[in-house]
Short mmCIF file of C-alpha atoms in Angstrom, two decimals:
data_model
loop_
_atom_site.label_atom_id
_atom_site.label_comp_id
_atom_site.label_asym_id
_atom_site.label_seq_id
_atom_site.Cartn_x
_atom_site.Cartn_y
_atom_site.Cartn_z
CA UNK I 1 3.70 16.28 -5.56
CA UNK I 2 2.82 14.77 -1.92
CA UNK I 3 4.81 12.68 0.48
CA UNK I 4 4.63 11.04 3.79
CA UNK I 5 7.59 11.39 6.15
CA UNK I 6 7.58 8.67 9.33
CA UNK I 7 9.77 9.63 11.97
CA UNK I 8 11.53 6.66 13.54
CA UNK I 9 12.27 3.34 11.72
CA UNK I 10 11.83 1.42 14.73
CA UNK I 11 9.58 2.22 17.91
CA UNK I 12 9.72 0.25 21.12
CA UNK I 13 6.61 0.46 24.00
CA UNK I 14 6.28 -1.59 26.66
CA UNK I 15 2.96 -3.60 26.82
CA UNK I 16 0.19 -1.59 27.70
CA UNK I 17 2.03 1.46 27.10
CA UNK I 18 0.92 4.84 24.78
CA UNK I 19 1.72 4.27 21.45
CA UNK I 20 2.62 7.31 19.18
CA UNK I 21 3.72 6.82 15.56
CA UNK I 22 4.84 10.03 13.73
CA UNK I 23 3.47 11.11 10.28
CA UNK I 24 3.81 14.17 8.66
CA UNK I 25 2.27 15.07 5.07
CA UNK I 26 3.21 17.31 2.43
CA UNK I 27 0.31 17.95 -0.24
CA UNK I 28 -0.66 20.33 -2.21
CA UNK I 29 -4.17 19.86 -2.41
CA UNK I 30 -5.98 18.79 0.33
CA UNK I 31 -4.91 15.30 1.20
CA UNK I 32 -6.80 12.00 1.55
CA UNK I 33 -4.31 10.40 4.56
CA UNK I 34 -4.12 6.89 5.47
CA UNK I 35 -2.85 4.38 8.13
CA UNK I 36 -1.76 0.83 6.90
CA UNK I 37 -0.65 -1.95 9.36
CA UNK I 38 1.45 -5.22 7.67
CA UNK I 39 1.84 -8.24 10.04
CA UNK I 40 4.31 -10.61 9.24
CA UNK I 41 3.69 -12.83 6.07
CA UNK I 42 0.52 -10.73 5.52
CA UNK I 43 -0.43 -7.52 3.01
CA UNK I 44 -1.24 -4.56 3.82
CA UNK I 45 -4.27 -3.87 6.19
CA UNK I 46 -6.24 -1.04 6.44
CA UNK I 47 -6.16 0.69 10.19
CA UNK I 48 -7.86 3.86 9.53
CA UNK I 49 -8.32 6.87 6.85
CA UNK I 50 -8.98 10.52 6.60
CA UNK I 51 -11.22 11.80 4.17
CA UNK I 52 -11.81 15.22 5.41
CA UNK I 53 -14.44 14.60 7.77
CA UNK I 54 -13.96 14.61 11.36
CA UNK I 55 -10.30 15.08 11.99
CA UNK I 56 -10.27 12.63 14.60
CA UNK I 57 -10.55 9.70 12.87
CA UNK I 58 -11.09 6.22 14.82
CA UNK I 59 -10.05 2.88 12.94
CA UNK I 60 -9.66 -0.84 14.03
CA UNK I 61 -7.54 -2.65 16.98
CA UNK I 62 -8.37 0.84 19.17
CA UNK I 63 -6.30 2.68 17.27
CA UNK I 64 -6.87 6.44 16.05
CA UNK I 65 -5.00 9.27 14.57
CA UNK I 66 -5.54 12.90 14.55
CA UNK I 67 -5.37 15.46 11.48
CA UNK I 68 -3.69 18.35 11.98
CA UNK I 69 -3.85 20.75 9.45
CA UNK I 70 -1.21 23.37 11.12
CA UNK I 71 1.07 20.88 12.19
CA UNK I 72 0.98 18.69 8.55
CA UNK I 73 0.67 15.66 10.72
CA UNK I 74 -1.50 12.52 11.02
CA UNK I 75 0.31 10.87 14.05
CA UNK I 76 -1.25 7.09 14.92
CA UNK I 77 -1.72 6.51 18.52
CA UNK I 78 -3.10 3.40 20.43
CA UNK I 79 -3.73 4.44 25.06
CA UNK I 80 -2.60 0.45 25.61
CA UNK I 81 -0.48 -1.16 23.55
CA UNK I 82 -0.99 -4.72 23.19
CA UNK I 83 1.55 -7.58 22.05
CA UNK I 84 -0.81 -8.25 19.25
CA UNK I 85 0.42 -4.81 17.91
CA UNK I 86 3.65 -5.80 17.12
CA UNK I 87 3.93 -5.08 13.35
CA UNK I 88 5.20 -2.71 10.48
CA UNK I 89 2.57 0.70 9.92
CA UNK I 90 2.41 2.62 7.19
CA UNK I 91 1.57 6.16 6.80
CA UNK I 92 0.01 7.32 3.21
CA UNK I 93 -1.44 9.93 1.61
CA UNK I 94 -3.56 9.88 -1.52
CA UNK I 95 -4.45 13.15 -3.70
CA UNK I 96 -8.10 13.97 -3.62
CA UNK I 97 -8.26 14.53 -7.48
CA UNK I 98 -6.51 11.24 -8.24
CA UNK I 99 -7.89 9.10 -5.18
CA UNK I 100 -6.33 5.58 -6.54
CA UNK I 101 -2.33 6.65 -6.41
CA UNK I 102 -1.20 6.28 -2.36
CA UNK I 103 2.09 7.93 -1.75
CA UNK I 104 3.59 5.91 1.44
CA UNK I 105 6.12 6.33 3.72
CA UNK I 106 9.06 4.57 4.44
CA UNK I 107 7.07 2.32 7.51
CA UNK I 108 7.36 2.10 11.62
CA UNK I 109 8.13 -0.96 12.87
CA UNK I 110 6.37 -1.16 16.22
CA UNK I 111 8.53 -3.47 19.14
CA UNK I 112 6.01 -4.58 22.05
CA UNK I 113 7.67 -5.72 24.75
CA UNK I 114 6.37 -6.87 28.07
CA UNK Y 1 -14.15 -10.96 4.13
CA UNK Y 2 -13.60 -10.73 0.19
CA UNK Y 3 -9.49 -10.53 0.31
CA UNK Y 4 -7.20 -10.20 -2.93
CA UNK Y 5 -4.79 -12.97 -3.25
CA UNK Y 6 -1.59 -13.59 -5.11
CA UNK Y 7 0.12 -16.01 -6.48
CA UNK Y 8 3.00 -17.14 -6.16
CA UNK Y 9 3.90 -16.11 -2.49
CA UNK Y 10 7.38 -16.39 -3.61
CA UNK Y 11 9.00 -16.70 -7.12
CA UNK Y 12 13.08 -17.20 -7.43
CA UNK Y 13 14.22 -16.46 -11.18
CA UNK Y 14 17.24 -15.69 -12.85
CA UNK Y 15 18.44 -12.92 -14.28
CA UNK Y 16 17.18 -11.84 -17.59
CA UNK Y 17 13.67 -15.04 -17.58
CA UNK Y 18 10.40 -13.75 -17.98
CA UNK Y 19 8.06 -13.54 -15.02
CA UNK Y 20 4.41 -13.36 -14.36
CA UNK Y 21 2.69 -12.47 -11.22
CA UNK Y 22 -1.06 -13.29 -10.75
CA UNK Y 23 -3.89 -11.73 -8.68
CA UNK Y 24 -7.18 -12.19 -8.19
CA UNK Y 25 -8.91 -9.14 -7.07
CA UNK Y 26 -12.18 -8.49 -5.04
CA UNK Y 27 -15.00 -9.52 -7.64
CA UNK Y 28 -17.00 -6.37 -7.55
CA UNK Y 29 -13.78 -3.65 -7.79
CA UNK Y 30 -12.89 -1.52 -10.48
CA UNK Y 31 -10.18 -0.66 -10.04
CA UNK Y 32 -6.74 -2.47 -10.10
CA UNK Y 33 -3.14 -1.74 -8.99
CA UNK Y 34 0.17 -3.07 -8.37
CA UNK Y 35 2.85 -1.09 -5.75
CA UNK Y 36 6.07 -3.02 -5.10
CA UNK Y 37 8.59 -2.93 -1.61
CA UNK Y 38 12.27 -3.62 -2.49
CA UNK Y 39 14.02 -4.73 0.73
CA UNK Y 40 13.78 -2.09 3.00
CA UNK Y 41 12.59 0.43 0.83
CA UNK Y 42 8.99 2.51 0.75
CA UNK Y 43 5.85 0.86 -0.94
CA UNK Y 44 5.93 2.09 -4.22
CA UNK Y 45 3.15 2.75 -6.62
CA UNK Y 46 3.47 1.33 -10.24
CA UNK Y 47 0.57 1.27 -11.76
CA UNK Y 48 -3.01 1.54 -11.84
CA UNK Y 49 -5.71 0.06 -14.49
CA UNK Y 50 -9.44 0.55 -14.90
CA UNK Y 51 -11.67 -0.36 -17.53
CA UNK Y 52 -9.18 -3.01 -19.00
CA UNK Y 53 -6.72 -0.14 -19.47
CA UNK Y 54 -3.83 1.59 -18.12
CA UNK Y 55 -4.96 4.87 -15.95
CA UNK Y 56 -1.47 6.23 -14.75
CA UNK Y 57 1.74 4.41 -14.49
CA UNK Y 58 5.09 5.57 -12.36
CA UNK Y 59 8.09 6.18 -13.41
CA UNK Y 60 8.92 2.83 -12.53
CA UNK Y 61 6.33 1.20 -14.91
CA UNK Y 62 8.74 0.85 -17.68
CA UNK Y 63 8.81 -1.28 -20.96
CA UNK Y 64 9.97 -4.05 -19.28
CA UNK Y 65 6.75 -3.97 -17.14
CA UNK Y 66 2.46 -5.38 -18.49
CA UNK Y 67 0.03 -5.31 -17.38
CA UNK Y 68 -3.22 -7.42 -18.19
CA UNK Y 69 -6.94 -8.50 -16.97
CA UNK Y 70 -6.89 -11.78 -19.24
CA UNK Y 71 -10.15 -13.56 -18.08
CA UNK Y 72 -12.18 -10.86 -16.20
CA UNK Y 73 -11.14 -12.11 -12.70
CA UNK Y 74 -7.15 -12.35 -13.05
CA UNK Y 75 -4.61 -9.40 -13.31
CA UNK Y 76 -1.48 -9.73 -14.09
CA UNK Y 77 2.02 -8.45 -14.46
CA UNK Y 78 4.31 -9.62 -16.58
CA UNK Y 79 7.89 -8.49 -16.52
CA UNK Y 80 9.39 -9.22 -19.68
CA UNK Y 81 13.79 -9.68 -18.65
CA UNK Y 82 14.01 -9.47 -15.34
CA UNK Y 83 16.83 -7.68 -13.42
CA UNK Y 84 18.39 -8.11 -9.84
CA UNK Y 85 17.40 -4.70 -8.85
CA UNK Y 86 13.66 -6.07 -9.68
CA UNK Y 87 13.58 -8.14 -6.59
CA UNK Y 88 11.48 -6.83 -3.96
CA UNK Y 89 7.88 -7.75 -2.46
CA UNK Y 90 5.22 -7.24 -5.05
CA UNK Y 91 1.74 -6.18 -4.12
CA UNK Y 92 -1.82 -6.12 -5.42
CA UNK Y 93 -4.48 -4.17 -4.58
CA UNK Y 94 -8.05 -3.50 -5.67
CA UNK Y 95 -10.48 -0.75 -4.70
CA UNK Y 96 -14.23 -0.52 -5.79
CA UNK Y 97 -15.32 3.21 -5.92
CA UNK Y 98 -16.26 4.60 -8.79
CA UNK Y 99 -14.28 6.96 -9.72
CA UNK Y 100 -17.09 9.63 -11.00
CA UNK Y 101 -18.04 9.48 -6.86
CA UNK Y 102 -16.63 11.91 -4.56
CA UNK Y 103 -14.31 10.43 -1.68
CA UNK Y 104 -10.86 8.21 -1.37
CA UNK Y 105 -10.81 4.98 -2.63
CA UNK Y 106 -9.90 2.27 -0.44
CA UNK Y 107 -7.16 -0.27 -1.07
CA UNK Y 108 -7.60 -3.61 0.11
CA UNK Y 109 -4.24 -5.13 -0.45
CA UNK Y 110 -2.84 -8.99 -1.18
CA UNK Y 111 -0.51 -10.53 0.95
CA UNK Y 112 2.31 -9.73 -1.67
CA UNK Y 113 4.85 -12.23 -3.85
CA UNK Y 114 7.95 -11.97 -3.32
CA UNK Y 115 10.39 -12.02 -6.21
CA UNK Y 116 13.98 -12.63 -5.98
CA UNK Y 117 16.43 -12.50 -9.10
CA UNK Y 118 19.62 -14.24 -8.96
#
């Protein structure tokens, strides 16, 4: 079985401010991970995967995310938050022997204030 | 960009009528899926369909739940007497890696339809 936990329902930044959204995984094979971003009205949009490549993985809108094998984690982090960021992300994780199935978490909604 | 879209955006029924929910995937993708969000909840997975057949299903998938590729370019999924705990956001997705290659598929994901049941 795998799962995604999100830590926080709800994060606030100030514009131009770090932004760190919290993932952890829990897989039993290694995972496939994935970062989804849903704007308002809109589906879900691909931000950025990890396929077991490099483990820093670089995706659209200047956002990245870093696998951590030790830690479990695959926390999403933008240096400058914009007010264009303001939407729900979703962490997921897919198992590499049945690559279709994504397992996601319960979502981040990300507040950008100015 | 090829996109997936779904119609309708938003479908009100009542309790117990049939309901179809209709998505056009990306032309060239194998592979088809439909998750659903109930209010507040995770994105679940439901099912999953390749080859004009059913390759895994959830829990949720029950009896009450079809799927179909009618035409060659629409999918659909029928549920057959709804329920009010059926109301949520549904989505469709598509993904076009074969899956004999090594490597994650990619979901690209329609904007959802949101069904209530009263």
């Amino acid at each position: 079985a795998q799962s995604v936990t999100q830590l926080g329902s709800h994060v606030s930044v100030s514009e131009g401010a770090l932004v760190l959204l919290r993932c952890n995984y829990s897989s039993s094979v290694p995972p496939y991970l994935f970062w989804y971003v849903q704007y308002p009205n809109q589906g879900l949009q691909l931000l950025l995967k990890y396929t077991s490549a490099a483990t820093l993985v670089k995706g659209i809108n200047g956002f990245e995310a870093e696998f951590k094998k030790s830690e479990t984690s695959f926390h999403l982090t933008k240096p400058s938050a914009h007010m264009s960021d303001a939407a729900e992300y979703f962490c997921a994780v897919s198992n590499t022997g049945t690559a279709s199935k994504l397992t996601f978490g319960t979502g981040t909604r990300l507040q950008v204030t100015l | 960009e090829p996109e997936v879209t779904q119609t309708p955006s938003h479908q009100v029924t009542q309790m117990g009528q049939e309901v179809i929910l209709r998505c056009v995937p990306i032309s060239n993708h194998l592979y088809f899926y439909w998750y659903r969000q109930i209010l507040g909840q995770k994105v679940e997975f439901l099912v999953s369909f390749y080859n004009n057949e059913i390759s895994e299903k959830s829990e949720i998938f029950d009896d009450q739940f079809s799927v179909e590729r009618p035409d060659g370019s629409n999918f659909t999924l029928k549920i057959r007497s709804t329920k009010l705990e059926d109301s949520a956001m549904y989505f469709c997705a598509s993904s076009g890696r074969d899956r004999r290659l090594s490597g994650a598929n990619v979901l690209t994901f329609g904007a959802g339809s949101r069904l209530t049941v009263l």
